[in-house]
Coordinates of C-alpha atoms in Angstrom, one line a residue:
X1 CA -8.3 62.0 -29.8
X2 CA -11.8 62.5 -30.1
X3 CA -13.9 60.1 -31.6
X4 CA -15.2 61.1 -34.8
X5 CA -18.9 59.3 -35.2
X6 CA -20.6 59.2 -38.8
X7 CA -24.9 59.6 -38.3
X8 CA -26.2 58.1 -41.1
X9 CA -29.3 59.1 -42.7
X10 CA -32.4 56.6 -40.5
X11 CA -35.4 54.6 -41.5
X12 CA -37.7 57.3 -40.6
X13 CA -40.1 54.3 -41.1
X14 CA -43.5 52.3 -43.0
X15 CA -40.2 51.3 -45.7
X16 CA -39.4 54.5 -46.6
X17 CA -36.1 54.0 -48.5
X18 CA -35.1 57.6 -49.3
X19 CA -35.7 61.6 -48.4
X20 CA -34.8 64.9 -49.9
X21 CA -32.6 67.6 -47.7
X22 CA -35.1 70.7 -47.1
X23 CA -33.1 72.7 -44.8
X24 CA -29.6 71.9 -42.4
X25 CA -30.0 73.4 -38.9
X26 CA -26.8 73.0 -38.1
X27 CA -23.3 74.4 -39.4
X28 CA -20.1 72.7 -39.8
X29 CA -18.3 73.4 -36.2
X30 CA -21.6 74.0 -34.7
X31 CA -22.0 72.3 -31.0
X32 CA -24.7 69.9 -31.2
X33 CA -26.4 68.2 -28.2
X34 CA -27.9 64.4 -28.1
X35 CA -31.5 64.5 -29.6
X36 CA -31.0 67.7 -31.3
X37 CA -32.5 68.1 -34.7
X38 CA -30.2 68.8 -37.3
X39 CA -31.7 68.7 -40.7
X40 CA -35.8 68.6 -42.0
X41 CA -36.1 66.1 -44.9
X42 CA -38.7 65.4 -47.1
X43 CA -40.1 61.8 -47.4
X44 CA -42.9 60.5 -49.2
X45 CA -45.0 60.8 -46.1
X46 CA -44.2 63.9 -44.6
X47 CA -42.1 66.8 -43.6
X48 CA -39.7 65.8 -40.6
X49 CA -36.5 67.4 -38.4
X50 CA -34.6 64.3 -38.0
X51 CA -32.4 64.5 -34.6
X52 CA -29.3 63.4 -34.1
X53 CA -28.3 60.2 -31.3
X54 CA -24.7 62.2 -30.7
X55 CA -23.6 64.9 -29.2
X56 CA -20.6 66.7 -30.1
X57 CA -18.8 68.9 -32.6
X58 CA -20.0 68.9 -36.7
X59 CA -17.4 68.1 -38.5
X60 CA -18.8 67.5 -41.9
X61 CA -22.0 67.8 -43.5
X62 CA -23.3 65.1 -46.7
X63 CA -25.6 66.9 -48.9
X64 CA -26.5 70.2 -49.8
X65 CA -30.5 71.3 -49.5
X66 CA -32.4 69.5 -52.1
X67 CA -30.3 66.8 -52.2
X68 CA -32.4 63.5 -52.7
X69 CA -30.2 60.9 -50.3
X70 CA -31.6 57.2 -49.7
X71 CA -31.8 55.6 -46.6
X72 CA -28.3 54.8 -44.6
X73 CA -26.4 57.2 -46.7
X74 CA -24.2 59.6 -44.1
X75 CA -25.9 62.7 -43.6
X76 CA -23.2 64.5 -40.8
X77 CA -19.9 63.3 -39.0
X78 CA -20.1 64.8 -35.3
X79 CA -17.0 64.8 -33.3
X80 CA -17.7 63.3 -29.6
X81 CA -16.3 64.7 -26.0
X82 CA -15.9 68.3 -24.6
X83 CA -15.2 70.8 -26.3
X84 CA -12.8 73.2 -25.7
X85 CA -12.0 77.2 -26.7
X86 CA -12.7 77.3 -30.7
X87 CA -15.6 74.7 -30.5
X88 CA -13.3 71.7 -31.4
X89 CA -13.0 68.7 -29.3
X90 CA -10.6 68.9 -26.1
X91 CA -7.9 65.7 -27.1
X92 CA -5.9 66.3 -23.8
X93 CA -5.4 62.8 -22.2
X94 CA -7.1 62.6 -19.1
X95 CA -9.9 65.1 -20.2
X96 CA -14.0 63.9 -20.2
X97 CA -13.5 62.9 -24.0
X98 CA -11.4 60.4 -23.3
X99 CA -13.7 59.0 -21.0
X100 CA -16.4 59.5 -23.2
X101 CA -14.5 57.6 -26.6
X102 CA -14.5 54.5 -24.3
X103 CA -18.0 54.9 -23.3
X104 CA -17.3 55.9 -20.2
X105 CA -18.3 60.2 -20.0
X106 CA -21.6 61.3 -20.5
X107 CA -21.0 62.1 -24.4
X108 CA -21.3 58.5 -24.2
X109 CA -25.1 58.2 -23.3
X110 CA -27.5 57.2 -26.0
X111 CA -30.0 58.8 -27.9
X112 CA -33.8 59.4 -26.3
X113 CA -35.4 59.2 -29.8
X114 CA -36.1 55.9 -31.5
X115 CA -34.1 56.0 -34.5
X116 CA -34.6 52.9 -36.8
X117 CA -31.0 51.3 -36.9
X118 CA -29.7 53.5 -33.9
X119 CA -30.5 52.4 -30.5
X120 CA -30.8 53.7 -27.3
X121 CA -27.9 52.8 -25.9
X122 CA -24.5 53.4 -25.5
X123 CA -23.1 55.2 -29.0
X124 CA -21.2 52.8 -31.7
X125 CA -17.3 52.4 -30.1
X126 CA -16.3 52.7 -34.0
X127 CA -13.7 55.2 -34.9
X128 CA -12.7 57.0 -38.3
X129 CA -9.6 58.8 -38.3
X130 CA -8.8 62.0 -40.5
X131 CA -5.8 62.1 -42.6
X132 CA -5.2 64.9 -45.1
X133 CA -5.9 63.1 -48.8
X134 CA -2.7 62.1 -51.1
X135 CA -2.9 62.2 -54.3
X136 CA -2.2 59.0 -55.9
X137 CA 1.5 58.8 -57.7
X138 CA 1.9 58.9 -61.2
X139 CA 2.7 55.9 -63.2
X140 CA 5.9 55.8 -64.7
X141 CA 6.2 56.7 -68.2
X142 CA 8.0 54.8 -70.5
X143 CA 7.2 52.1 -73.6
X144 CA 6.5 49.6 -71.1
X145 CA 4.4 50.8 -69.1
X146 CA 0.5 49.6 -69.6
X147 CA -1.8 51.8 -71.5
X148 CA -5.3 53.4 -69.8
X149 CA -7.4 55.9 -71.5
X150 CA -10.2 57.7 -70.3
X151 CA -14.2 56.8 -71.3
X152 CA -17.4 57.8 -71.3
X153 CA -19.4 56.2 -68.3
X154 CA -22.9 55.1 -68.7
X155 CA -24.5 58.6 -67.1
X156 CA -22.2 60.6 -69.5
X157 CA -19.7 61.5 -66.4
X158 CA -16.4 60.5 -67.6
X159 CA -14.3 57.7 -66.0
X160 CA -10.8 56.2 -66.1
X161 CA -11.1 52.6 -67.9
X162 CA -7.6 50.7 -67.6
X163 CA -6.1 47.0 -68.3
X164 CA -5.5 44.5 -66.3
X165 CA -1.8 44.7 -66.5
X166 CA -2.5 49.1 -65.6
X167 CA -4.4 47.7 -62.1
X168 CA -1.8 45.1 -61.7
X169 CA 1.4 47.6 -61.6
X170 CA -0.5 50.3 -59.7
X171 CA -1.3 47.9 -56.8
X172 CA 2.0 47.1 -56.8
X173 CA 4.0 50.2 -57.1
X174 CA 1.5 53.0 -55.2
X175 CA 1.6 53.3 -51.8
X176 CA -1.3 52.4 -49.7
X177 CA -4.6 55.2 -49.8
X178 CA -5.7 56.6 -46.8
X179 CA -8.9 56.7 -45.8
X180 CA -11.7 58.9 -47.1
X181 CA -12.5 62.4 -45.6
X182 CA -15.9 62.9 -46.6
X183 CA -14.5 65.8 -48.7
X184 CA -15.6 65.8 -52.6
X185 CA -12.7 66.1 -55.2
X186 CA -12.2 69.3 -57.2
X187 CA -14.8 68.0 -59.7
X188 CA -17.6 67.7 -57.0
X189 CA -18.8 64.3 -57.9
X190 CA -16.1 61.7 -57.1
X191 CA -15.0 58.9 -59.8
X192 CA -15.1 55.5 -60.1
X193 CA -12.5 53.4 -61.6
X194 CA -12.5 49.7 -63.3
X195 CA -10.7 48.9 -60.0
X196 CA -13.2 49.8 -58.4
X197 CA -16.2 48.3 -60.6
X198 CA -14.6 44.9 -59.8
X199 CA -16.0 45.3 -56.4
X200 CA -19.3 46.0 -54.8
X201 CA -21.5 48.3 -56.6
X202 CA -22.3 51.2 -54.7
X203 CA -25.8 51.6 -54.6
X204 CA -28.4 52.0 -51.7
X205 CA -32.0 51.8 -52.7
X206 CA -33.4 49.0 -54.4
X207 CA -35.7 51.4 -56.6
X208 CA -32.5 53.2 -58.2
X209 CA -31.6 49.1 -58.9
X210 CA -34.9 48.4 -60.6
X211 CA -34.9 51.3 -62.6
X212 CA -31.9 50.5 -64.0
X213 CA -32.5 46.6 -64.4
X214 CA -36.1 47.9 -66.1
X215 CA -33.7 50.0 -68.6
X216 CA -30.8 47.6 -69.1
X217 CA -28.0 50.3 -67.7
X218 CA -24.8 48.6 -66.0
X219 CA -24.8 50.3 -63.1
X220 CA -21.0 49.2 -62.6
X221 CA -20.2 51.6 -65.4
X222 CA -22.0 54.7 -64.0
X223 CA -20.1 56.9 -62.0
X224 CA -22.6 58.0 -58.7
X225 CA -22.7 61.7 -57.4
X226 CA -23.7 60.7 -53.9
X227 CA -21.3 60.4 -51.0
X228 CA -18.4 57.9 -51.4
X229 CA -19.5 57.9 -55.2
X230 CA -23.4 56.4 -53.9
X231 CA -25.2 55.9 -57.1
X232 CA -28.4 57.7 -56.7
X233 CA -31.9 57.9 -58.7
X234 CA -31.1 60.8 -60.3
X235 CA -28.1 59.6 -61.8
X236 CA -29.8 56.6 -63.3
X237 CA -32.7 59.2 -64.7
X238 CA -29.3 61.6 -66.1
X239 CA -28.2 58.1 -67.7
X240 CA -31.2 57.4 -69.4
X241 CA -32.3 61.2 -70.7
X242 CA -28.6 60.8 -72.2
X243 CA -29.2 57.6 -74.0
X244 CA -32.2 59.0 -75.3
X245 CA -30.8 61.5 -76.8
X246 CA -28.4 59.3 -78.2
X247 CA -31.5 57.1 -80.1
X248 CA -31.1 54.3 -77.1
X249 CA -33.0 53.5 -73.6
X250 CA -30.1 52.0 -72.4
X251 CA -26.8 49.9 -72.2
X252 CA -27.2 46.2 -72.6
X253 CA -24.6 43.2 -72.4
X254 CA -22.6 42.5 -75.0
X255 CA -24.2 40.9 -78.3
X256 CA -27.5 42.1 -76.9
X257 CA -29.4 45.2 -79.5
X258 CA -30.2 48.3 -77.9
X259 CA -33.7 48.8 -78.3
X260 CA -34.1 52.4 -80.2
X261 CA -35.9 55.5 -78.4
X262 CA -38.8 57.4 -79.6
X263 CA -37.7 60.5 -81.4
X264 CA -37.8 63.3 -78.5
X265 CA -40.0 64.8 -81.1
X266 CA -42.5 63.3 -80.3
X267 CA -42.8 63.9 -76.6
X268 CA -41.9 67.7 -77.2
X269 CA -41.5 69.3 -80.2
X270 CA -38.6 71.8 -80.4
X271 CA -40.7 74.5 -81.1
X272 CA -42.7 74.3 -78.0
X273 CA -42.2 75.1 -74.3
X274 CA -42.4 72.3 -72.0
X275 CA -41.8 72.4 -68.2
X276 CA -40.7 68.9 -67.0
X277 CA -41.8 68.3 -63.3
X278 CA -39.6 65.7 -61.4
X279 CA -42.0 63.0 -59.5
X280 CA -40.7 62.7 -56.4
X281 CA -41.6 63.4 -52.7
X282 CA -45.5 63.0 -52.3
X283 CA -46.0 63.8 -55.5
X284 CA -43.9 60.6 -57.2
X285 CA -45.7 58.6 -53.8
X286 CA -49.2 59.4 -55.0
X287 CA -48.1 58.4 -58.6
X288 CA -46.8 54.9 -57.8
X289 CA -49.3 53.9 -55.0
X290 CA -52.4 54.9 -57.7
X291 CA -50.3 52.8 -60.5
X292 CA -49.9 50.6 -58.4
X293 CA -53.9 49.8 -57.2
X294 CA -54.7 50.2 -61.1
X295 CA -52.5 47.6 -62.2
X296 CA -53.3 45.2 -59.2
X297 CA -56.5 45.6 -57.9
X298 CA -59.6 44.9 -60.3
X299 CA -62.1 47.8 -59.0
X300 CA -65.5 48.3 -59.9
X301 CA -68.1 51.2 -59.0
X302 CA -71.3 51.6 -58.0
X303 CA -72.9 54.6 -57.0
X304 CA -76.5 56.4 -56.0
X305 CA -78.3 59.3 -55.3
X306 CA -79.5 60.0 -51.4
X307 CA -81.6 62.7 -49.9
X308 CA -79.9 63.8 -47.2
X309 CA -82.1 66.4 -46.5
X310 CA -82.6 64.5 -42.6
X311 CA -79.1 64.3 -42.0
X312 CA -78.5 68.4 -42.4
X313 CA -81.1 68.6 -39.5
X314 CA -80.0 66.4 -37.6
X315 CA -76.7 68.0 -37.6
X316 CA -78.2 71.1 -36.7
X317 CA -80.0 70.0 -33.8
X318 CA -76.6 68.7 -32.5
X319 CA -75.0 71.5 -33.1
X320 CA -77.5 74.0 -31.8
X321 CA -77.4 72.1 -28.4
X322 CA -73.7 73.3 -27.4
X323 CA -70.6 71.8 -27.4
X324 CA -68.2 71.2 -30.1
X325 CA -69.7 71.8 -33.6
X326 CA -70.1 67.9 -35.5
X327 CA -69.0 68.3 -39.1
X328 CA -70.7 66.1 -42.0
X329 CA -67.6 64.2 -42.6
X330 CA -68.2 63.1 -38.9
X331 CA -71.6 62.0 -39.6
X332 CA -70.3 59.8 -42.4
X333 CA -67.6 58.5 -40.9
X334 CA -69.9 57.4 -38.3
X335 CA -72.4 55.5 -41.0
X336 CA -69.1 54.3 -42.4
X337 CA -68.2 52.3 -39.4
X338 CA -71.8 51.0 -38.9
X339 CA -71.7 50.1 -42.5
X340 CA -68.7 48.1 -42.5
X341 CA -69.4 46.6 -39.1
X342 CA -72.3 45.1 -40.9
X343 CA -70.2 44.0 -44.3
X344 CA -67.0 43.3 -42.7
X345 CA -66.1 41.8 -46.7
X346 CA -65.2 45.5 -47.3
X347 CA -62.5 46.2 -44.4
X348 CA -60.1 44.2 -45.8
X349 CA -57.2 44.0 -47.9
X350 CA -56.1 40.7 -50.3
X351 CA -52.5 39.4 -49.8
X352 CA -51.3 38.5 -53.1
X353 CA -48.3 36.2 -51.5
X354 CA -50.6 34.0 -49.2
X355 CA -53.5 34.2 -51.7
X356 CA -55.9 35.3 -48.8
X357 CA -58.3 37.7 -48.3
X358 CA -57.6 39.6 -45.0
X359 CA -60.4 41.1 -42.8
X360 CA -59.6 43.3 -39.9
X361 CA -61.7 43.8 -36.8
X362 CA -60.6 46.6 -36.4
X363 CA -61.7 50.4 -38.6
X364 CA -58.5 52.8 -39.3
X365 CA -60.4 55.0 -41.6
X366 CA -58.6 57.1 -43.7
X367 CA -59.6 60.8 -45.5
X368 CA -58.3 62.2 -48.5
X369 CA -56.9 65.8 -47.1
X370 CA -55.9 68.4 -50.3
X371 CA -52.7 70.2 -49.4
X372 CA -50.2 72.4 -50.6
X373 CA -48.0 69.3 -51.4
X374 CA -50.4 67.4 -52.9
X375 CA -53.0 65.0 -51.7
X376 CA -52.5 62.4 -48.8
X377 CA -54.6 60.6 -46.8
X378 CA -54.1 60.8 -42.6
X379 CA -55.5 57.7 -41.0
X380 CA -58.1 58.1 -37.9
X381 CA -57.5 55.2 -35.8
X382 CA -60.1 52.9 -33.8
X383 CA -62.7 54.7 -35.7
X384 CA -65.4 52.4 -34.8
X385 CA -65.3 53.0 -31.2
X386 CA -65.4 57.1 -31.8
X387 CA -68.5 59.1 -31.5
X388 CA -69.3 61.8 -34.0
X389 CA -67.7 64.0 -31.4
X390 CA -64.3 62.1 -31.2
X391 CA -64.4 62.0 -34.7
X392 CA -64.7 65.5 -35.6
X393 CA -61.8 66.6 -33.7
X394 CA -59.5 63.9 -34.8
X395 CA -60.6 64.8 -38.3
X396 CA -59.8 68.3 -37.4
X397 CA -56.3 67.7 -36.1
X398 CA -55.1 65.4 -38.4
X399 CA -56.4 67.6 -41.3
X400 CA -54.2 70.9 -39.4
X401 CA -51.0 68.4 -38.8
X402 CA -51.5 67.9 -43.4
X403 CA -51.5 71.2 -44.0
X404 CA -48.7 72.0 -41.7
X405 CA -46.7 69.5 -42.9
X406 CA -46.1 67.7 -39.9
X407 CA -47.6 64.4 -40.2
X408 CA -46.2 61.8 -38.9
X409 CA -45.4 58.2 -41.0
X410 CA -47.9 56.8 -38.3
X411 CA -50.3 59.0 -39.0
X412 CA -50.3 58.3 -42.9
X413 CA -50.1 54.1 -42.9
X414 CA -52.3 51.7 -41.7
X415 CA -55.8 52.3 -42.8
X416 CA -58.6 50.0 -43.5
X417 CA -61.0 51.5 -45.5
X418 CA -60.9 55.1 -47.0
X419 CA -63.3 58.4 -47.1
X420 CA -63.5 60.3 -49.7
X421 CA -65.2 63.4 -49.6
X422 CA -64.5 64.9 -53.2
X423 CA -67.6 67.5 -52.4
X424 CA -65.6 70.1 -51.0
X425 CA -64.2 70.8 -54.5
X426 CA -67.6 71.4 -55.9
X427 CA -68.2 68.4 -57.9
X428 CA -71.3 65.8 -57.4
X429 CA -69.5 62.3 -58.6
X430 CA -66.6 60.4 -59.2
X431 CA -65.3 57.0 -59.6
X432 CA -62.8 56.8 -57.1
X433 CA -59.2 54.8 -56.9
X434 CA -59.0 52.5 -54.3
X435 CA -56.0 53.1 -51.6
X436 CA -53.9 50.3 -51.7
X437 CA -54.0 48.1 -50.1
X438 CA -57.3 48.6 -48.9
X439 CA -60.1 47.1 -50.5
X440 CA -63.0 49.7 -51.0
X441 CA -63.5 53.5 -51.3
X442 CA -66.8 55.3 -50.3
X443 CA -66.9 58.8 -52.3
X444 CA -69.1 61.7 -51.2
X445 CA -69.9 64.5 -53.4
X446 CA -71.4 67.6 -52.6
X447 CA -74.8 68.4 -51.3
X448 CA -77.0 70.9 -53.1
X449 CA -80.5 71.6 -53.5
X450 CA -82.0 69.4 -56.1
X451 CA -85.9 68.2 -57.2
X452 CA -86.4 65.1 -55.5
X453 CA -89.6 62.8 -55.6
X454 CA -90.4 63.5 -51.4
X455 CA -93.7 61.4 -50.2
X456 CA -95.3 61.1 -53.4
X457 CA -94.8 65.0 -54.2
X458 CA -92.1 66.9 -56.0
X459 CA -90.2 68.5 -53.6
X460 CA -86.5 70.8 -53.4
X461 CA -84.0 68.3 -51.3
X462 CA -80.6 68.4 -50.5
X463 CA -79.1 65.7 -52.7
X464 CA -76.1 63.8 -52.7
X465 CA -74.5 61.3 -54.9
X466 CA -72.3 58.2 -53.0
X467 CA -69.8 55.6 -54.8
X468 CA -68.2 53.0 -53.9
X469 CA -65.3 51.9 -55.5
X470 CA -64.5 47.8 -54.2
X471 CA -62.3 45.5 -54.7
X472 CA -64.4 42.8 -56.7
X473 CA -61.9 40.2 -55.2
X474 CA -62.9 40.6 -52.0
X475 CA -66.7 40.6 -52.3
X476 CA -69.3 40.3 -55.4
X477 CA -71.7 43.0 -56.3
X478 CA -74.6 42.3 -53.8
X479 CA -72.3 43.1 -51.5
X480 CA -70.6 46.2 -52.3
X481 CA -74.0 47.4 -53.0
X482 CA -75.9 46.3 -49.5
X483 CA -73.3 48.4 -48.0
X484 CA -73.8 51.5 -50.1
X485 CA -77.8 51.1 -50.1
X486 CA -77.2 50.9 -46.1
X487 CA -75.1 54.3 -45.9
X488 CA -78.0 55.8 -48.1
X489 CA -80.5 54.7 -45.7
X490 CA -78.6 56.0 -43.2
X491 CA -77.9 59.5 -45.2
X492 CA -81.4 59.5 -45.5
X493 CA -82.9 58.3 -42.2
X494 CA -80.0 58.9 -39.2
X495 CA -82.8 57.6 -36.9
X496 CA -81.3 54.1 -38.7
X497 CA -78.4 54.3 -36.6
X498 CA -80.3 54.2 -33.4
X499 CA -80.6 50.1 -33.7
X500 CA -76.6 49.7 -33.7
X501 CA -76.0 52.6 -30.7

């Protein structure tokens, strides 16, 4: 027989702890090889073809595109050995797939890629058999047999609520189940049972268990729509949009008052059109990491106005010299790092746990990049040991990989301190939010001609406003504001730079 392996959806990383299904690449009965990519998901982060560690024979897929799946739920079952004519596995004894189900053939060899809970090794010797499902025999009818009735669950989706005495006869009278297919029921979205609420609840990501805890839902009556009846986020959000419209926010213990919901009136009238926009993917990540640095980090700004009319030459002399053209946001990326390498208090981060303000030697500067998905922010690592050269080229690439999509987790985590260069959209300030968990924020706005005070005589000057947003735990005001007068001397004077070259 050939072994029938389950690949279940990996930790693509940085605690990612769910993705959304863009697009299968693969058919049911398609031959797939070891490292082959077989679905792009979504995360948070970025856009990704996730391969798979087996090769083999699809033999079910989980999840149909645009299906939001958390971490370690199964995403395809691929049948290993050779295959034979029709594409299925050759079960012949004595054939390579029997060598290979004992580890032995080369279907046996592990995966290239680095998957997080999938090694490199030899595949897992576990085996799932496939049995045609039975349906479960009826109870007898008669006036002693137990009562059950059918319920409401908490998400609306009905279930099957029975006695004790009901569970009691059934596990002695039906014959034993056999094992799951991977094939919904008729319904699409499989039940769940008292029986089985006596047992485990099935749910995955510990966000889909906060959000119920937040709302007082009992996730044990809920019925789940993922695989194997997985209980995923947008069930909870179904569960709760129903309670609303029922007057409650959710299902509490017993003896416990439901706490009453605002009249959907209020949110949106019934005579006008709304268009509700689900926050998920980078979108929903943007949302909570912002909430988040609001509600933990007590920012303040400070900002000022630089002539940075010496800077613009200076930048054209470079760049009328040859070579690769030096943007501006290389040039302040590069007063950045000599900034911070003289107020180190500003490449930090505060851990909340320990109490302890952390300071890093090293800069991983990270840029706010606007792209079709939304904003995120790539990270240029070692910053401080790039020249404006280095720089503009990494800036360039990273900013390319964004709009493409392909970004790698790597490539958005791990930053130090953060650029902002809100000019590009036309605007001269803003008060910046701080990228947790970083500690401080330097915003650029645009440069444009403007009067300016030069040597004692008004003069036209190319003007820009800088602001810092800070953490005020890690550093006081003199601070924050000797670094942002130092990258305004240096906006002003790039000869300043010279002493730290």
């Amino acid at each position: 027989m050939a072994q029938v392996l389950e690949f279940k959806l990996p930790d693509l990383g940085e605690g990612l702890t769910e993705a959304e299904i863009v697009r299968w690449l693969v058919e049911v009965g398609d031959v797939v090889a070891v490292d082959q990519p077989v679905v792009e998901v979504e995360t948070a982060k970025a856009t990704v073809e996730v391969p798979c560690p087996y090769g083999g024979v699809v033999t079910a897929r989980f999840g149909a595109e645009g299906t939001e799946l958390p971490v370690g739920a199964p995403l395809l079952t691929v049948a290993v050995g050779e295959t034979a004519e029709g594409g299925r596995p050759a079960t012949g004894p004595g054939t390579a797939d029997g060598e290979a189900a004992r580890g032995q053939g080369p279907a046996a060899e592990g995966s290239g890629n680095v998957l997080v809970g999938y090694g490199t090794s030899e595949a897992p010797a576990r085996r799932r058999r496939i049995r045609p499902a039975q349906p479960a025999p009826a109870a007898p009818a008669g006036p002693s047999a137990p009562a059950a009735f059918a319920a409401p669950s908490a998400n609306g989706r009905p279930r099957t609520v029975e006695t004790r005495d009901t569970r009691d006869t059934r596990a002695a009278d039906a014959p034993q189940q056999p094992e799951r297919t991977g094939t919904p029921g008729a319904g699409g979205t499989p039940s769940r049972t008292a029986g089985a609420a006596d047992g485990p609840v099935p749910v995955i990501s510990p966000l889909v268990r906060r959000l119920a805890r937040q709302n007082g839902l009992d996730l044990r009556e809920m019925t789940g729509s993922g695989p194997d009846g997985l209980i995923l986020r947008a069930d909870v959000e179904y569960a709760l949009r129903a309670a609303a419209a029922q007057g409650r926010t959710g299902t509490g213990t017993a003896g416990e008052p439901r706490t009453q919901a605002a009249p959907a009136t209020d949110l949106a009238p019934a005579d006008r059109a709304v268009t509700r926009i689900p926050l998920k993917g980078i979108r929903g990540a943007v949302a909570d990491k912002l909430s988040r640095s609001r509600s933990e980090i007590p920012d303040a700004t400070c900002w000022v106005d630089a002539d940075a009319t010496e800077l613009m030459r200076a930048r054209a002399a470079m760049n009328a010299a040859g070579g690769p053209k030096i943007s501006v946001l290389a040039l302040l990326a590069r007063i950045c790092t000599a900034a911070l390498a003289r107020f180190p208090e500003l490449n930090a981060s505060v851990d909340t746990q320990a109490r302890e303000i952390v300071q890093y030697a090293d800069v991983h500067l990270g840029f706010a990049a606007q792209t079709d998905r939304g904003l995120v922010v790539p990270v240029v690592r070692d910053a401080h040991a790039r020249d404006a050269e280095s720089l503009t080229a990494e800036f360039a690439r990273l900013t390319e990989s964004a709009r493409a999509g392909t970004l790698t987790p790597a490539e958005l985590t791990g930053g130090t301190f953060t650029l902002n260069n809100y000019g590009v959209f036309g605007v001269d300030g803003s008060t910046p939010i701080v990228n947790h968990p970083e500690a401080a924020m330097l915003g650029v706005g645009r440069i444009v001609p403007k009067p300016w005070v030069h040597e004692g005589e008004l003069a036209v000057r190319q003007v820009v406003q800088l602001s810092l947003t800070f953490d005020h735990r890690v550093c006081d005001g003199g601070t924050a504001g000797g670094f942002l007068r130092y990258v305004a001397d240096c906006v002003e004077q790039p000869a300043v730079l010279l002493r730290t070259l």
